JSON list of C-alpha atoms in Angstrom, two decimals:
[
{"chain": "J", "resi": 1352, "resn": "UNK", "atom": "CA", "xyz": [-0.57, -11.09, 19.67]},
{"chain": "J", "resi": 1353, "resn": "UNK", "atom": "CA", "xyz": [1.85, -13.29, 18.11]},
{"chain": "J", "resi": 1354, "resn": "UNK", "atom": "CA", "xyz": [4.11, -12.38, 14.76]},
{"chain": "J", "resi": 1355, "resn": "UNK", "atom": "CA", "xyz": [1.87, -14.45, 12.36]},
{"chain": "J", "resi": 1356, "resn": "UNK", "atom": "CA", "xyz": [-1.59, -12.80, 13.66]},
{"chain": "J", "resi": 1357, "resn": "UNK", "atom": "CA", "xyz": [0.36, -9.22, 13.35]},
{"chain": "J", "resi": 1358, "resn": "UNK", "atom": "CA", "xyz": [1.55, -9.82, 9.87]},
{"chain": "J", "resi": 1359, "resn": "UNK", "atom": "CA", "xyz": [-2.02, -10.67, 8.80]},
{"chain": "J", "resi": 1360, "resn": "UNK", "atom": "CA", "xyz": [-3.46, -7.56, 10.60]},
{"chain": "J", "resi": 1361, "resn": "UNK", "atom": "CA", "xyz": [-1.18, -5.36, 8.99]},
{"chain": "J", "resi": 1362, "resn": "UNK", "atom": "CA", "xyz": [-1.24, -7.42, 5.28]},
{"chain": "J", "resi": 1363, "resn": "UNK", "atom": "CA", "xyz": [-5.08, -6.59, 5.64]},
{"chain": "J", "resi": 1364, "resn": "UNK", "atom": "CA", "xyz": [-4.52, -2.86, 6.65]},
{"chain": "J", "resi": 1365, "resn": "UNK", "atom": "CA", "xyz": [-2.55, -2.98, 3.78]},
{"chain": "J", "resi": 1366, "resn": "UNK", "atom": "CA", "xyz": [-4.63, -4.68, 1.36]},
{"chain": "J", "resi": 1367, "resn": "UNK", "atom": "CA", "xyz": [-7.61, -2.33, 2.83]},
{"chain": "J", "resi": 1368, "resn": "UNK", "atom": "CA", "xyz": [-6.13, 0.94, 2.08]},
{"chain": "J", "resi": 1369, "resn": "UNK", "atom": "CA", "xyz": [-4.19, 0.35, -0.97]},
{"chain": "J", "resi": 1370, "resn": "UNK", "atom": "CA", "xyz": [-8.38, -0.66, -2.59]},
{"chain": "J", "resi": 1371, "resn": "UNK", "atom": "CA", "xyz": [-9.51, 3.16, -0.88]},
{"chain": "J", "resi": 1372, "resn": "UNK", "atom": "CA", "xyz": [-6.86, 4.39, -2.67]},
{"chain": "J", "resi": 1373, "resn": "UNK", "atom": "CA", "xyz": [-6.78, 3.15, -6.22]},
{"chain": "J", "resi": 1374, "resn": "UNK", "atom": "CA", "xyz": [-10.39, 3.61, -6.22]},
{"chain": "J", "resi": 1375, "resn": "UNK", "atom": "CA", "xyz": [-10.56, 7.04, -4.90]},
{"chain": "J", "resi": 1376, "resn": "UNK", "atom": "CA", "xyz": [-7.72, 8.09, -7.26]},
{"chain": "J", "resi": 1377, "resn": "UNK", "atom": "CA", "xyz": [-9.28, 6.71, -10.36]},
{"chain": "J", "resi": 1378, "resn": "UNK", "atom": "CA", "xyz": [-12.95, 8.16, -9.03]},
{"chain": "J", "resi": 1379, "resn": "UNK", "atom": "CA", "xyz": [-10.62, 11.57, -8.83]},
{"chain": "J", "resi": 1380, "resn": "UNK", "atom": "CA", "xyz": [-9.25, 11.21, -12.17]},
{"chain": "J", "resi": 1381, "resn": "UNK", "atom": "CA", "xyz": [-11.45, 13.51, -14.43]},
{"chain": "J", "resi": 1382, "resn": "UNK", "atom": "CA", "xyz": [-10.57, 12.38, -17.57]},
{"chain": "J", "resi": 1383, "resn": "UNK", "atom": "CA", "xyz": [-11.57, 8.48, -16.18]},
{"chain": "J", "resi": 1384, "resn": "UNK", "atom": "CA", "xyz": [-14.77, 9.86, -15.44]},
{"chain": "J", "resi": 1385, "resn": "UNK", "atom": "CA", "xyz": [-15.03, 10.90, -18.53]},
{"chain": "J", "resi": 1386, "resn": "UNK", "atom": "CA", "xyz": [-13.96, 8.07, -20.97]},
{"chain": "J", "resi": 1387, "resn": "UNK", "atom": "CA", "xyz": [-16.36, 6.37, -18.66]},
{"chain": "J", "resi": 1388, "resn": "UNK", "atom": "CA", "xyz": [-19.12, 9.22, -19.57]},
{"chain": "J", "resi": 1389, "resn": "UNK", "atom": "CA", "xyz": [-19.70, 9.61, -15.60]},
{"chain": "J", "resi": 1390, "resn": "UNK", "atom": "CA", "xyz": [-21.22, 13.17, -14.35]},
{"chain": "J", "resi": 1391, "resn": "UNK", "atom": "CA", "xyz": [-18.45, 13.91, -12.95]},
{"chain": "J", "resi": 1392, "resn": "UNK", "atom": "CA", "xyz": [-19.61, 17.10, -10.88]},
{"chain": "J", "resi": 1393, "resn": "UNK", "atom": "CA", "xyz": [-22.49, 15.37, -9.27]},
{"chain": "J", "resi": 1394, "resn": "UNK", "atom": "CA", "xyz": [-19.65, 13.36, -7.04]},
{"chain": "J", "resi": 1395, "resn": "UNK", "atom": "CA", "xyz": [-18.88, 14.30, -3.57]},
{"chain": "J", "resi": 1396, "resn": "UNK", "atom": "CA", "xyz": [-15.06, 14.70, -4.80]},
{"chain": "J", "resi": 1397, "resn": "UNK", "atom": "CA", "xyz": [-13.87, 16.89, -1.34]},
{"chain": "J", "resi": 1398, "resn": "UNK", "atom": "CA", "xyz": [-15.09, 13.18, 0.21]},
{"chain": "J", "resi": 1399, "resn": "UNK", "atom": "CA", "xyz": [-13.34, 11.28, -1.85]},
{"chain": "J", "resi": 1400, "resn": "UNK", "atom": "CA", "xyz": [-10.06, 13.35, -1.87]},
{"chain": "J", "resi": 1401, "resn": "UNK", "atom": "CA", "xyz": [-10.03, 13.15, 2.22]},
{"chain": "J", "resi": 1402, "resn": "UNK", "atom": "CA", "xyz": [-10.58, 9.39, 2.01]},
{"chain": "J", "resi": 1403, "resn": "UNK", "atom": "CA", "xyz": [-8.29, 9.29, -0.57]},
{"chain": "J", "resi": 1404, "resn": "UNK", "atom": "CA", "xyz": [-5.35, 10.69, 1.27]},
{"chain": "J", "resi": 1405, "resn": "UNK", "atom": "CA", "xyz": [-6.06, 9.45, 4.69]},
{"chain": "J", "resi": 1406, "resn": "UNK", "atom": "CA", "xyz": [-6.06, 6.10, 3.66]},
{"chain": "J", "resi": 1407, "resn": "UNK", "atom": "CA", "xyz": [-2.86, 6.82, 1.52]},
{"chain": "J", "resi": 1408, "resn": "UNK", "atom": "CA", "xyz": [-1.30, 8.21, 4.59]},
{"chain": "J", "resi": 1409, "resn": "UNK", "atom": "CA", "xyz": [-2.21, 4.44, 6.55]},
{"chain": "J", "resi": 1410, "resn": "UNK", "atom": "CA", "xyz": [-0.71, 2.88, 3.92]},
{"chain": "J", "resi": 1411, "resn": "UNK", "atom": "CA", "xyz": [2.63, 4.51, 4.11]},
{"chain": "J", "resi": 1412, "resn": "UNK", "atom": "CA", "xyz": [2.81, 3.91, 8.22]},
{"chain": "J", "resi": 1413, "resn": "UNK", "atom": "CA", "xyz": [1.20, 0.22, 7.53]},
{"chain": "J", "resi": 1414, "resn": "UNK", "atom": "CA", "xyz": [4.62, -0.25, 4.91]},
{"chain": "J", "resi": 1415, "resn": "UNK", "atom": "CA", "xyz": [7.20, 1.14, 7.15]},
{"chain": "J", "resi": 1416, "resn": "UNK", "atom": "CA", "xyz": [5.55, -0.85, 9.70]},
{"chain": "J", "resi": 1417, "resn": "UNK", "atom": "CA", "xyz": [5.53, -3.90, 7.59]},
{"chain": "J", "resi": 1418, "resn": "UNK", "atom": "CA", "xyz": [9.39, -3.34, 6.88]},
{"chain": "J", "resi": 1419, "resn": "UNK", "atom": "CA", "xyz": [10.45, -2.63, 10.24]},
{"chain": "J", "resi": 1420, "resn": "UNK", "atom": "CA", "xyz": [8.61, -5.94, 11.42]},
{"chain": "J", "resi": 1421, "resn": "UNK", "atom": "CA", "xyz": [10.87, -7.73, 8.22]},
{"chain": "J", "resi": 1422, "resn": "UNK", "atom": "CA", "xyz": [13.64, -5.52, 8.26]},
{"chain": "J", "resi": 1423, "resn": "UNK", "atom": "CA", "xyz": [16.04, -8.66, 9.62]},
{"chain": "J", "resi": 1424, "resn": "UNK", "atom": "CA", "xyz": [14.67, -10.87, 6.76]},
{"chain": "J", "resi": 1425, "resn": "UNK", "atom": "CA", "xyz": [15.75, -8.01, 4.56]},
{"chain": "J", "resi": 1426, "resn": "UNK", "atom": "CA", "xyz": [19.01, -7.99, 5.60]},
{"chain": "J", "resi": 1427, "resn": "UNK", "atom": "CA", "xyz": [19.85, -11.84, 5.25]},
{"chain": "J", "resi": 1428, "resn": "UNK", "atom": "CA", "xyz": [17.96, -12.14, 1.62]},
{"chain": "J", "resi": 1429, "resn": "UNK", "atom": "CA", "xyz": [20.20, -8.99, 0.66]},
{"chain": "J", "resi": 1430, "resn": "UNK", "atom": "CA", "xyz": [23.74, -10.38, 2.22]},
{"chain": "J", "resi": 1431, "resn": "UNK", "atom": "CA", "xyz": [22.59, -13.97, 0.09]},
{"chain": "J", "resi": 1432, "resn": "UNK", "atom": "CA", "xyz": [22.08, -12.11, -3.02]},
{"chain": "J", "resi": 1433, "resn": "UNK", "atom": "CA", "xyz": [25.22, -10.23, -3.01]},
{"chain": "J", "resi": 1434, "resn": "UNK", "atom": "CA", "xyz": [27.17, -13.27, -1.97]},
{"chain": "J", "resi": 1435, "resn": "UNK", "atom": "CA", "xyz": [25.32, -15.46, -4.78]},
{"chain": "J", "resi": 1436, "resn": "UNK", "atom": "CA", "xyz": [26.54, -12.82, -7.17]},
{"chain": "J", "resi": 1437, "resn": "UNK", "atom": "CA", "xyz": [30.19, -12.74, -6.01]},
{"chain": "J", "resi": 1438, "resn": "UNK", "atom": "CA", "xyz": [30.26, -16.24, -6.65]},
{"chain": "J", "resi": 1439, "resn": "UNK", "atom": "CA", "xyz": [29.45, -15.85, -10.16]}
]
């Protein structure tokens, strides 16, 4: 698999689980459900919380993943910066 197909895969992984969890959270945020006037005990909220943090828990491997993959990028935008600013 080459670096561009990768990136996508992961951007998607990411893109996937960051939706699970801002959904989840706000389905598992009473007072949401209740502006909203949602029963809010009729939900299966033990379903929602695992979903909720397993796909938080993908996210944070998918990021550290995603800044491992970049972490040389990093490095020369940062050293650029710094050196733009000493400039100044």
């Amino acid at each position: 698999m080459d670096k561009e197909h990768l990136n996508y895969v992961i951007d998607m992984g990411l893109l996937i689980s960051f939706l699970i969890v801002i959904v989840t959270g706000i389905i598992k945020f009473r007072a949401l459900m209740n502006i909203f006037g949602l029963d809010y005990s009729s939900l299966p909220m033990k379903l929602f919380s695992v979903w909720h943090d397993w796909a938080g828990l993908v996210m944070v491997v998918l990021v550290l993943v995603h800044l491992i993959l970049h972490w040389r990028w990093i490095v020369i935008v940062t050293k650029d910066i710094f050196k733009s600013k000493k400039k100044r």
